[in-house]
Amino acid sequence: MNNMKIAIAGAGGRMGQTLIRVIHETDGCEVAGAIESPGSPHIGHDAGLLAGIGEINVSITDKPLELFTHIDGLIDFTIPAASVSMVELAAQARIVHVIGTTGFSSTDQASIEAAARHARIVKSGNMSLGVNVLAAAVRNIAATLDVNFDIEIVEMHHRHKIDAPSGTALLLGEAAARGRDIELEENSIRSRDGHTGARPEGAIGFATLRGGSVVGEHSVIFAGPDEMIRLEHRAQSRDIFAHGALKAAKWAFDKKPGLYDMTDVLNLKN
């Protein structure tokens, strides 16, 4: 079998550089393109040199359309506007599009769902294998314990992260809501300030911390009468997200067009 040809969107960022390195080091895959936004200082530079792995003869471009005719997949950790633009191209080219971007609006989500009629899209708030196993555990625990157990999700990321709560925190919140058979949007508390009154029964609370260079830390707390369960995941390197995204791309290679997530990739659905 020929190597799977994969392009990276946001190649100049920290996640993009990690993806370039991990894909280059993985048998059966090759870096076939690297994309940056117009005006980026990285345009025209060799992607391998930027990622610190030596020259790989792949120049970073701001013209993604030229790449989509000869790649099998795109891995995308960028911003919502860029991801929506890319997903439309992926639909036209009928390729795999792995989306690790977070912070989408309902309009953005509708665009992604429309593109999934033609592209094979894997979208997740977190590509880490461990986080997705954690989410499955959260769903099962939430389904088992009643509303006497309050659910709180605490997350911390580096100072440069621009969305809150994190996509991972929302992924975990959605897992808890599915376990409880409720809608997260109608039962979540995103902030507390001042005299807030008693905690509403059945609510799912979020606490957001930002600072330093923290890659990502998430805790899910089930606090009940006289006992507490705390589940925790700590990301120690961005490599875990790159490996998960690459696993998703390879999994989706021979699938039918559709919108998938990491529970499909890891066969975690009930």
Coordinates of C-alpha atoms in Angstrom, one line a residue:
M1 CA 0.0 0.0 0.0
N2 CA 1.2 3.5 -0.9
N3 CA 1.9 6.0 1.9
M4 CA -1.1 8.1 3.0
K5 CA -0.4 11.6 1.8
I6 CA -1.3 14.1 4.5
A7 CA -1.2 17.9 4.6
I8 CA -1.1 20.0 7.8
A9 CA -3.1 23.2 8.2
G10 CA -1.6 25.7 10.5
A11 CA 1.9 24.2 9.9
G12 CA 3.7 27.1 11.5
G13 CA 2.1 26.8 14.9
R14 CA 3.2 24.6 17.8
M15 CA 0.7 21.9 17.0
G16 CA 1.4 22.1 13.3
Q17 CA 5.2 21.6 13.8
T18 CA 4.4 18.6 16.1
L19 CA 2.2 17.1 13.4
I20 CA 4.9 17.5 10.8
R21 CA 7.4 15.7 12.9
V22 CA 5.1 12.9 14.0
I23 CA 3.8 12.2 10.5
H24 CA 7.3 12.2 9.1
E25 CA 8.3 9.6 11.7
T26 CA 5.3 7.3 11.1
D27 CA 5.5 4.4 8.7
G28 CA 2.8 4.4 6.0
C29 CA 2.4 8.2 6.1
E30 CA 4.1 11.2 4.6
V31 CA 3.9 15.0 4.9
A32 CA 2.5 16.0 1.5
G33 CA 1.7 19.6 2.2
A34 CA 1.9 22.4 4.7
I35 CA -0.5 25.3 4.9
E36 CA -0.3 28.7 6.6
S37 CA -2.5 31.8 6.4
P38 CA -1.6 34.6 3.9
G39 CA 1.1 36.9 5.3
S40 CA 2.6 34.2 7.5
P41 CA 6.4 34.6 7.8
H42 CA 6.7 30.8 7.2
I43 CA 5.4 30.9 3.6
G44 CA 7.9 29.4 1.2
H45 CA 10.0 27.8 4.0
D46 CA 10.6 24.0 4.1
A47 CA 8.2 22.4 6.6
G48 CA 10.8 20.0 7.9
L49 CA 13.3 22.7 8.7
L50 CA 10.6 24.6 10.6
A51 CA 9.7 21.5 12.6
G52 CA 13.4 20.8 13.3
I53 CA 13.6 17.4 11.4
G54 CA 15.6 18.6 8.5
E55 CA 14.6 19.4 4.9
I56 CA 11.7 17.3 3.6
N57 CA 11.1 19.2 0.3
V58 CA 7.7 20.4 1.3
S59 CA 7.3 24.1 1.1
I60 CA 4.7 25.9 3.3
T61 CA 2.0 27.5 1.1
D62 CA -0.9 29.9 1.6
K63 CA -2.7 28.4 -1.5
P64 CA -4.3 25.2 -0.2
L65 CA -6.4 24.6 -3.3
E66 CA -3.2 23.6 -5.2
L67 CA -2.6 20.8 -2.6
F68 CA -6.1 19.2 -2.5
T69 CA -5.6 17.5 -5.9
H70 CA -2.8 15.2 -4.7
I71 CA -3.4 14.6 -0.9
D72 CA -5.4 11.9 0.8
G73 CA -6.0 13.8 4.0
L74 CA -5.7 17.1 5.9
I75 CA -5.1 17.4 9.6
D76 CA -6.3 20.8 10.9
F77 CA -5.7 22.4 14.3
T78 CA -6.3 26.1 13.4
I79 CA -9.2 28.5 14.1
P80 CA -12.9 28.1 13.2
A81 CA -12.9 30.4 10.2
A82 CA -9.9 28.6 8.6
S83 CA -11.3 25.1 9.4
V84 CA -14.7 25.9 7.8
S85 CA -12.8 27.2 4.7
M86 CA -10.7 24.0 4.6
V87 CA -13.7 21.7 5.1
E88 CA -15.4 23.1 2.0
L89 CA -12.3 22.3 0.0
A90 CA -12.1 18.8 1.6
A91 CA -15.7 18.2 0.5
Q92 CA -14.9 19.2 -3.1
A93 CA -11.8 16.9 -3.1
R94 CA -13.6 14.1 -1.2
I95 CA -10.7 13.5 1.1
V96 CA -10.2 12.9 4.8
H97 CA -10.3 16.0 7.0
V98 CA -9.4 15.6 10.7
I99 CA -10.5 18.6 12.7
G100 CA -8.9 19.3 16.1
T101 CA -10.0 23.0 16.0
T102 CA -12.4 24.1 18.8
G103 CA -14.7 27.0 19.4
F104 CA -17.1 26.5 16.5
S105 CA -20.4 28.4 16.3
S106 CA -23.7 26.6 15.4
T107 CA -23.3 28.1 11.9
D108 CA -19.8 26.7 11.6
Q109 CA -21.1 23.3 12.7
A110 CA -23.8 23.3 10.1
S111 CA -21.1 24.0 7.4
I112 CA -19.1 21.0 8.7
E113 CA -22.1 18.7 8.6
A114 CA -22.9 19.8 5.1
A115 CA -19.4 19.1 4.0
A116 CA -19.5 15.6 5.5
R117 CA -21.9 14.5 2.8
H118 CA -18.8 14.3 0.6
A119 CA -15.7 14.3 2.8
R120 CA -14.7 11.9 5.5
I121 CA -14.5 14.2 8.5
V122 CA -13.3 13.2 12.0
K123 CA -13.9 16.1 14.4
S124 CA -13.2 16.1 18.1
G125 CA -12.6 18.6 20.9
N126 CA -9.6 16.4 21.8
M127 CA -7.7 13.9 19.7
S128 CA -5.9 12.3 22.7
L129 CA -6.7 8.6 23.1
G130 CA -6.6 8.9 26.9
V131 CA -9.1 11.8 27.0
N132 CA -11.6 10.0 24.8
V133 CA -11.3 6.9 27.0
L134 CA -11.9 9.3 30.0
A135 CA -15.0 10.7 28.2
A136 CA -16.4 7.2 27.8
A137 CA -15.9 6.6 31.6
V138 CA -17.5 9.9 32.4
R139 CA -20.6 9.0 30.4
N140 CA -20.9 5.6 32.1
I141 CA -20.4 7.0 35.6
A142 CA -22.9 9.9 34.9
A143 CA -25.5 7.3 33.7
T144 CA -25.0 5.2 36.9
L145 CA -25.0 7.9 39.6
D146 CA -28.1 10.0 40.2
V147 CA -28.4 13.8 40.6
N148 CA -27.3 13.6 44.2
F149 CA -23.8 13.6 42.7
D150 CA -22.9 17.1 41.4
I151 CA -20.7 17.2 38.3
E152 CA -17.9 19.8 38.0
I153 CA -15.3 20.0 35.2
V154 CA -12.1 21.9 35.9
E155 CA -9.6 22.6 33.1
M156 CA -6.3 24.5 32.8
H157 CA -4.4 25.5 29.7
H158 CA -1.5 27.7 28.7
R159 CA -1.9 31.5 28.7
H160 CA -2.2 31.7 24.9
K161 CA -5.4 29.6 24.5
I162 CA -8.1 31.7 23.1
D163 CA -11.3 29.7 23.8
A164 CA -13.0 28.8 27.1
P165 CA -14.1 26.4 28.3
S166 CA -11.7 24.3 26.3
G167 CA -13.0 21.9 23.6
T168 CA -11.9 19.1 25.8
A169 CA -13.9 20.4 28.8
L170 CA -17.0 20.7 26.6
L171 CA -16.3 17.2 25.2
L172 CA -16.3 15.8 28.8
G173 CA -19.4 17.9 29.6
E174 CA -21.2 16.4 26.6
A175 CA -20.2 12.9 27.8
A176 CA -21.7 13.6 31.2
A177 CA -24.8 15.1 29.7
R178 CA -25.3 12.1 27.5
G179 CA -24.9 9.8 30.5
R180 CA -27.6 11.8 32.3
D181 CA -29.8 12.0 29.1
I182 CA -29.9 15.8 29.3
E183 CA -28.9 18.7 27.0
L184 CA -25.6 20.3 28.1
E185 CA -26.5 23.7 26.8
E186 CA -29.5 23.9 29.0
N187 CA -27.9 22.4 32.1
S188 CA -24.4 23.9 32.2
I189 CA -22.9 26.7 34.4
R190 CA -20.0 28.4 32.7
S191 CA -19.2 31.1 35.3
R192 CA -19.9 32.1 38.9
D193 CA -19.5 35.5 40.3
G194 CA -21.0 37.3 43.3
H195 CA -24.0 36.0 45.2
T196 CA -25.0 33.1 43.0
G197 CA -27.3 31.2 45.3
A198 CA -27.4 27.4 45.8
R199 CA -26.1 25.1 43.1
P200 CA -29.0 24.0 40.8
E201 CA -29.7 20.3 41.0
G202 CA -28.4 18.3 38.0
A203 CA -26.3 21.2 36.6
I204 CA -22.9 20.5 35.1
G205 CA -20.4 23.1 36.2
F206 CA -17.2 24.4 34.4
A207 CA -14.2 26.1 35.9
T208 CA -11.5 27.6 33.6
L209 CA -7.9 28.3 34.5
R210 CA -5.3 29.9 32.3
G211 CA -1.6 30.4 32.8
G212 CA 2.0 29.5 32.0
S213 CA 2.8 26.8 29.5
V214 CA 0.3 24.1 30.6
V215 CA -0.4 21.8 27.7
G216 CA -3.8 20.7 29.2
E217 CA -5.2 19.4 32.5
H218 CA -8.8 18.3 33.0
S219 CA -10.6 16.9 36.0
V220 CA -14.2 15.6 36.2
I221 CA -15.5 15.6 39.7
F222 CA -18.6 13.7 40.9
A223 CA -19.4 15.2 44.3
G224 CA -22.0 13.3 46.3
P225 CA -23.2 13.1 49.9
D226 CA -20.1 12.2 51.9
E227 CA -18.1 10.9 49.0
M228 CA -16.4 12.2 45.9
I229 CA -15.0 10.6 42.6
R230 CA -12.4 12.6 40.7
L231 CA -11.2 11.6 37.2
E232 CA -8.2 13.4 35.8
H233 CA -6.1 13.6 32.6
R234 CA -2.9 15.5 32.2
A235 CA -1.3 16.1 28.8
Q236 CA 2.4 16.2 29.1
S237 CA 3.2 16.7 25.4
R238 CA 1.4 17.8 22.2
D239 CA 2.5 14.5 20.7
I240 CA -0.5 12.8 22.1
F241 CA -2.8 15.0 20.1
A242 CA -0.8 14.4 16.9
H243 CA -0.7 10.7 17.4
G244 CA -4.5 10.6 18.0
A245 CA -5.2 12.8 14.9
L246 CA -3.0 10.6 12.8
K247 CA -4.8 7.5 14.0
A248 CA -8.1 9.2 13.1
A249 CA -6.8 10.0 9.6
K250 CA -5.7 6.5 8.9
W251 CA -8.9 5.1 10.3
A252 CA -11.1 7.3 8.1
F253 CA -9.1 6.6 4.9
D254 CA -11.4 3.8 3.7
K255 CA -14.6 4.9 5.3
K256 CA -17.7 6.3 3.6
P257 CA -18.3 10.1 3.7
G258 CA -19.7 11.3 7.0
L259 CA -19.0 13.1 10.2
Y260 CA -17.2 11.0 12.8
D261 CA -15.6 11.5 16.1
M262 CA -12.9 9.8 18.2
T263 CA -15.5 7.4 19.8
D264 CA -16.0 6.0 16.3
V265 CA -12.2 5.8 15.7
L266 CA -11.7 4.0 19.1
N267 CA -14.9 2.0 18.9
L268 CA -16.1 3.5 22.2
K269 CA -19.8 4.0 21.3
N270 CA -22.3 2.1 23.4

